[in-house]
Amino acid sequence: MAITHTFRQAADAFLTLLYPPHCAACGANLERGQHLCAACAGEAERIEQPFCKTCSQPFYGAIEQEFTCSNCSDRSFHFECAVTRHRSRGIVRDLLIRFKYHGEFYLRHPLGTWLAEGLADPRIAGEKFDCIVPVPLHPTRERDRHFNQARSLAKTLEHSAGAPVFDCLKRVRKTPTQTRFDRKARMENLRNAFQMRNNRSVQGKAVLLVDDVFTTGSTVDECARVLKKSGARSVRVLTVARG
């Protein structure tokens, strides 16, 4: 998998030299090193206050105090908070689907930019992370897809977060896709689906757990449970978008 990942990165760089860059959404010509034009980037639906302090679900209405949304009010998560700055709608959702399912690997750049915006959130801005842990795919699914989208996105954060990517989790059960389940079924679907890799330790570490989209939080919560059980001092979640 590491060879495939390296090859994809080299291919991206080579194609950038051969062809002038274009906006990934509308095709407009861009300066080298850019991936979205200003107009298309502006279409990304940002999450602004007020939003749920636990999962970043926005509240559409007038409210002054901090609030906890209905998804979180009756649950006790193993992570401290889940941070994201964008909704999984419109251009954000389109780029995520193209990146994740259609092999458009270069889209990690604009998606990584949106992901990194969450680092300025007060809930995690003051935290010194020891490592960045991507949510793992089952080996069969990763072979089919040729890469793990969470790992690729996590790699874009290493410099800005000041921490290395640490592949310490593995997925040991190939679970059906979560999209067909409600919240309760998602939790049952993921029970005991993740384990720590052999000879990997997060004892006493502050972990930044990364995935592409937060929906109900069942996936990242199960990952956080395993990390906390293995001695992680704290687990905070960062995703590109909130479903």
Short mmCIF file of C-alpha atoms in Angstrom, two decimals:
data_model
loop_
_atom_site.label_atom_id
_atom_site.label_comp_id
_atom_site.label_asym_id
_atom_site.label_seq_id
_atom_site.Cartn_x
_atom_site.Cartn_y
_atom_site.Cartn_z
CA MET A 1 0.00 0.00 0.00
CA ALA A 2 2.89 2.37 0.72
CA ILE A 3 4.23 1.80 -2.82
CA THR A 4 0.83 2.58 -4.34
CA HIS A 5 0.53 5.74 -2.23
CA THR A 6 4.02 6.91 -3.27
CA PHE A 7 3.31 6.13 -6.93
CA ARG A 8 0.10 8.16 -6.83
CA GLN A 9 1.92 11.14 -5.34
CA ALA A 10 4.67 10.92 -8.00
CA ALA A 11 2.07 10.65 -10.77
CA ASP A 12 0.25 13.73 -9.45
CA ALA A 13 3.48 15.73 -9.47
CA PHE A 14 4.36 14.56 -13.01
CA LEU A 15 0.94 15.45 -14.42
CA THR A 16 1.12 18.87 -12.81
CA LEU A 17 4.31 19.52 -14.78
CA LEU A 18 2.75 18.35 -18.05
CA TYR A 19 -0.59 20.13 -17.83
CA PRO A 20 -1.59 23.57 -16.54
CA PRO A 21 -3.68 23.37 -13.36
CA HIS A 22 -7.44 23.69 -13.60
CA CYS A 23 -10.13 24.14 -10.98
CA ALA A 24 -11.22 20.70 -9.78
CA ALA A 25 -14.85 21.85 -9.78
CA CYS A 26 -15.39 24.09 -12.82
CA GLY A 27 -12.25 23.58 -14.92
CA ALA A 28 -11.14 27.23 -14.92
CA ASN A 29 -7.42 27.91 -15.41
CA LEU A 30 -5.50 28.41 -12.18
CA GLU A 31 -2.07 29.41 -10.98
CA ARG A 32 0.27 26.48 -10.36
CA GLY A 33 -0.24 24.98 -6.92
CA GLN A 34 -3.96 25.86 -6.77
CA HIS A 35 -6.78 23.33 -7.06
CA LEU A 36 -9.98 25.36 -6.68
CA CYS A 37 -10.86 28.78 -8.05
CA ALA A 38 -12.02 31.40 -5.57
CA ALA A 39 -15.63 31.17 -6.74
CA CYS A 40 -15.84 27.39 -6.29
CA ALA A 41 -13.97 27.45 -2.98
CA GLY A 42 -16.50 30.01 -1.78
CA GLU A 43 -19.33 27.55 -2.43
CA ALA A 44 -18.17 25.26 0.38
CA GLU A 45 -20.76 25.47 3.16
CA ARG A 46 -18.90 26.47 6.31
CA ILE A 47 -20.01 25.63 9.83
CA GLU A 48 -20.20 28.72 11.99
CA GLN A 49 -21.40 29.31 15.54
CA PRO A 50 -23.66 28.16 17.02
CA PHE A 51 -22.81 24.47 16.72
CA CYS A 52 -22.76 21.45 19.02
CA LYS A 53 -19.72 21.62 21.31
CA THR A 54 -19.24 17.86 21.01
CA CYS A 55 -19.70 17.04 17.30
CA SER A 56 -19.88 20.41 15.46
CA GLN A 57 -23.45 19.86 14.25
CA PRO A 58 -24.66 23.39 13.36
CA PHE A 59 -27.76 24.88 14.93
CA TYR A 60 -29.95 26.76 12.46
CA GLY A 61 -31.70 29.30 14.62
CA ALA A 62 -31.22 31.85 17.35
CA ILE A 63 -29.34 30.56 20.37
CA GLU A 64 -26.73 32.25 22.53
CA GLN A 65 -25.35 29.57 24.83
CA GLU A 66 -23.36 26.45 24.03
CA PHE A 67 -25.60 23.52 23.22
CA THR A 68 -25.44 19.76 22.74
CA CYS A 69 -27.30 18.36 19.73
CA SER A 70 -29.76 15.46 19.80
CA ASN A 71 -27.12 13.12 18.36
CA CYS A 72 -24.89 13.67 21.39
CA SER A 73 -27.24 14.49 24.26
CA ASP A 74 -27.95 10.87 25.18
CA ARG A 75 -24.48 9.46 24.48
CA SER A 76 -21.13 9.34 26.22
CA PHE A 77 -18.33 9.36 23.66
CA HIS A 78 -14.77 8.13 24.13
CA PHE A 79 -13.38 11.19 22.31
CA GLU A 80 -13.25 14.70 23.77
CA CYS A 81 -14.73 16.48 20.75
CA ALA A 82 -15.13 16.15 16.97
CA VAL A 83 -14.13 19.23 14.98
CA THR A 84 -14.94 20.16 11.40
CA ARG A 85 -15.49 23.43 9.56
CA HIS A 86 -17.66 22.33 6.62
CA ARG A 87 -20.89 20.53 5.84
CA SER A 88 -20.82 17.49 3.57
CA ARG A 89 -22.95 19.18 0.95
CA GLY A 90 -22.53 20.60 -2.54
CA ILE A 91 -18.94 20.98 -3.65
CA VAL A 92 -17.52 19.48 -0.45
CA ARG A 93 -19.54 16.28 -0.82
CA ASP A 94 -18.79 16.11 -4.55
CA LEU A 95 -15.02 16.32 -4.05
CA LEU A 96 -15.13 13.78 -1.22
CA ILE A 97 -16.98 11.26 -3.39
CA ARG A 98 -14.61 11.78 -6.33
CA PHE A 99 -11.59 11.42 -4.06
CA LYS A 100 -12.86 8.43 -2.11
CA TYR A 101 -14.60 6.35 -4.77
CA HIS A 102 -13.31 7.53 -8.16
CA GLY A 103 -9.58 7.60 -7.58
CA GLU A 104 -9.05 11.36 -8.04
CA PHE A 105 -6.16 11.32 -5.60
CA TYR A 106 -5.05 14.90 -6.26
CA LEU A 107 -8.22 16.09 -4.51
CA ARG A 108 -6.46 15.39 -1.22
CA HIS A 109 -4.99 18.88 -1.62
CA PRO A 110 -8.21 20.98 -1.44
CA LEU A 111 -9.76 18.48 1.00
CA GLY A 112 -6.64 18.66 3.16
CA THR A 113 -6.90 22.45 3.17
CA TRP A 114 -10.47 22.25 4.46
CA LEU A 115 -9.40 19.64 7.01
CA ALA A 116 -6.57 21.84 8.30
CA GLU A 117 -8.94 24.77 8.90
CA GLY A 118 -10.26 22.84 11.89
CA LEU A 119 -6.91 23.11 13.65
CA ALA A 120 -7.75 26.73 14.49
CA ASP A 121 -10.87 25.66 16.41
CA PRO A 122 -10.54 26.60 20.11
CA ARG A 123 -11.49 23.06 21.13
CA ILE A 124 -8.19 21.72 19.74
CA ALA A 125 -6.05 24.78 18.93
CA GLY A 126 -4.22 24.69 22.25
CA GLU A 127 -3.57 20.94 22.21
CA LYS A 128 -0.07 19.60 21.56
CA PHE A 129 -0.69 16.36 19.68
CA ASP A 130 1.76 13.49 19.88
CA CYS A 131 0.43 11.74 16.79
CA ILE A 132 -2.18 11.80 14.03
CA VAL A 133 -4.08 8.52 13.72
CA PRO A 134 -6.13 7.82 10.58
CA VAL A 135 -9.27 5.70 10.77
CA PRO A 136 -8.27 2.42 9.06
CA LEU A 137 -9.97 0.57 6.23
CA HIS A 138 -10.33 -3.18 6.15
CA PRO A 139 -7.43 -4.60 4.06
CA THR A 140 -9.81 -5.95 1.42
CA ARG A 141 -11.49 -2.58 0.96
CA GLU A 142 -8.14 -0.80 0.87
CA ARG A 143 -6.90 -3.16 -1.84
CA ASP A 144 -10.02 -2.47 -3.88
CA ARG A 145 -9.67 1.29 -3.45
CA HIS A 146 -5.83 1.28 -3.66
CA PHE A 147 -5.53 3.74 -0.79
CA ASN A 148 -7.04 4.74 2.54
CA GLN A 149 -8.59 8.19 2.22
CA ALA A 150 -8.21 8.93 5.94
CA ARG A 151 -4.47 8.15 5.87
CA SER A 152 -3.94 10.30 2.77
CA LEU A 153 -5.76 13.21 4.40
CA ALA A 154 -3.89 12.72 7.67
CA LYS A 155 -0.56 12.99 5.80
CA THR A 156 -1.50 16.48 4.62
CA LEU A 157 -1.71 17.57 8.29
CA GLU A 158 1.71 16.51 9.54
CA HIS A 159 3.35 19.93 9.10
CA SER A 160 0.44 22.11 10.22
CA ALA A 161 -0.43 19.91 13.22
CA GLY A 162 3.22 19.40 14.16
CA ALA A 163 2.78 15.66 14.68
CA PRO A 164 3.53 12.49 12.68
CA VAL A 165 0.96 10.12 11.22
CA PHE A 166 0.89 6.98 13.35
CA ASP A 167 -0.79 3.95 11.74
CA CYS A 168 -1.54 2.19 15.00
CA LEU A 169 -5.10 0.98 14.34
CA LYS A 170 -6.24 -1.88 12.14
CA ARG A 171 -9.70 -2.93 11.04
CA VAL A 172 -10.23 -6.58 11.78
CA ARG A 173 -13.83 -7.00 10.63
CA LYS A 174 -15.10 -6.12 7.16
CA THR A 175 -18.33 -4.40 8.13
CA PRO A 176 -21.11 -3.45 5.70
CA THR A 177 -21.11 0.22 4.67
CA GLN A 178 -22.49 2.49 7.37
CA THR A 179 -24.70 4.51 5.01
CA ARG A 180 -27.55 2.00 5.17
CA PHE A 181 -27.83 1.98 8.98
CA ASP A 182 -29.39 4.24 11.59
CA ARG A 183 -27.36 5.37 14.58
CA LYS A 184 -28.04 2.34 16.79
CA ALA A 185 -27.31 -0.11 13.97
CA ARG A 186 -24.07 1.74 13.13
CA MET A 187 -22.87 1.29 16.69
CA GLU A 188 -23.61 -2.45 16.62
CA ASN A 189 -22.10 -2.81 13.15
CA LEU A 190 -18.75 -1.43 14.37
CA ARG A 191 -18.49 -3.19 17.71
CA ASN A 192 -15.02 -4.77 18.00
CA ALA A 193 -14.21 -3.87 14.38
CA PHE A 194 -10.89 -2.19 15.31
CA GLN A 195 -7.77 -3.27 17.17
CA MET A 196 -4.34 -1.88 17.93
CA ARG A 197 -1.55 -3.08 15.64
CA ASN A 198 1.11 -5.26 17.23
CA ASN A 199 4.00 -3.40 18.85
CA ARG A 200 2.24 -0.01 18.55
CA SER A 201 1.59 2.04 21.67
CA VAL A 202 -0.35 5.23 22.36
CA GLN A 203 0.27 5.09 26.10
CA GLY A 204 0.04 8.63 27.49
CA LYS A 205 -0.29 10.21 24.04
CA ALA A 206 -2.58 13.01 22.90
CA VAL A 207 -4.13 11.67 19.70
CA LEU A 208 -5.65 13.53 16.75
CA LEU A 209 -7.97 11.01 15.08
CA VAL A 210 -8.67 11.81 11.41
CA ASP A 211 -11.43 10.71 9.04
CA ASP A 212 -13.14 12.19 6.00
CA VAL A 213 -16.72 12.67 7.28
CA PHE A 214 -18.37 12.66 10.70
CA THR A 215 -22.00 11.48 10.52
CA THR A 216 -23.22 9.89 13.77
CA GLY A 217 -19.74 9.48 15.25
CA SER A 218 -20.01 5.70 15.60
CA THR A 219 -16.83 4.94 13.62
CA VAL A 220 -14.55 7.45 15.35
CA ASP A 221 -16.04 6.60 18.75
CA GLU A 222 -15.19 2.92 18.36
CA CYS A 223 -11.66 3.90 17.27
CA ALA A 224 -11.40 6.26 20.24
CA ARG A 225 -12.57 3.50 22.59
CA VAL A 226 -9.73 1.24 21.41
CA LEU A 227 -7.19 4.08 21.70
CA LYS A 228 -8.32 5.04 25.20
CA LYS A 229 -8.33 1.39 26.30
CA SER A 230 -4.74 1.22 25.06
CA GLY A 231 -3.71 4.15 27.23
CA ALA A 232 -4.20 7.25 25.07
CA ARG A 233 -4.31 10.36 27.26
CA SER A 234 -6.84 12.11 25.02
CA VAL A 235 -8.50 11.64 21.63
CA ARG A 236 -9.80 14.54 19.58
CA VAL A 237 -11.38 14.02 16.18
CA LEU A 238 -10.86 16.11 13.05
CA THR A 239 -12.75 15.54 9.78
CA VAL A 240 -13.13 17.34 6.48
CA ALA A 241 -16.89 17.57 6.80
CA ARG A 242 -19.93 17.02 9.00
CA GLY A 243 -22.59 14.81 7.44
#
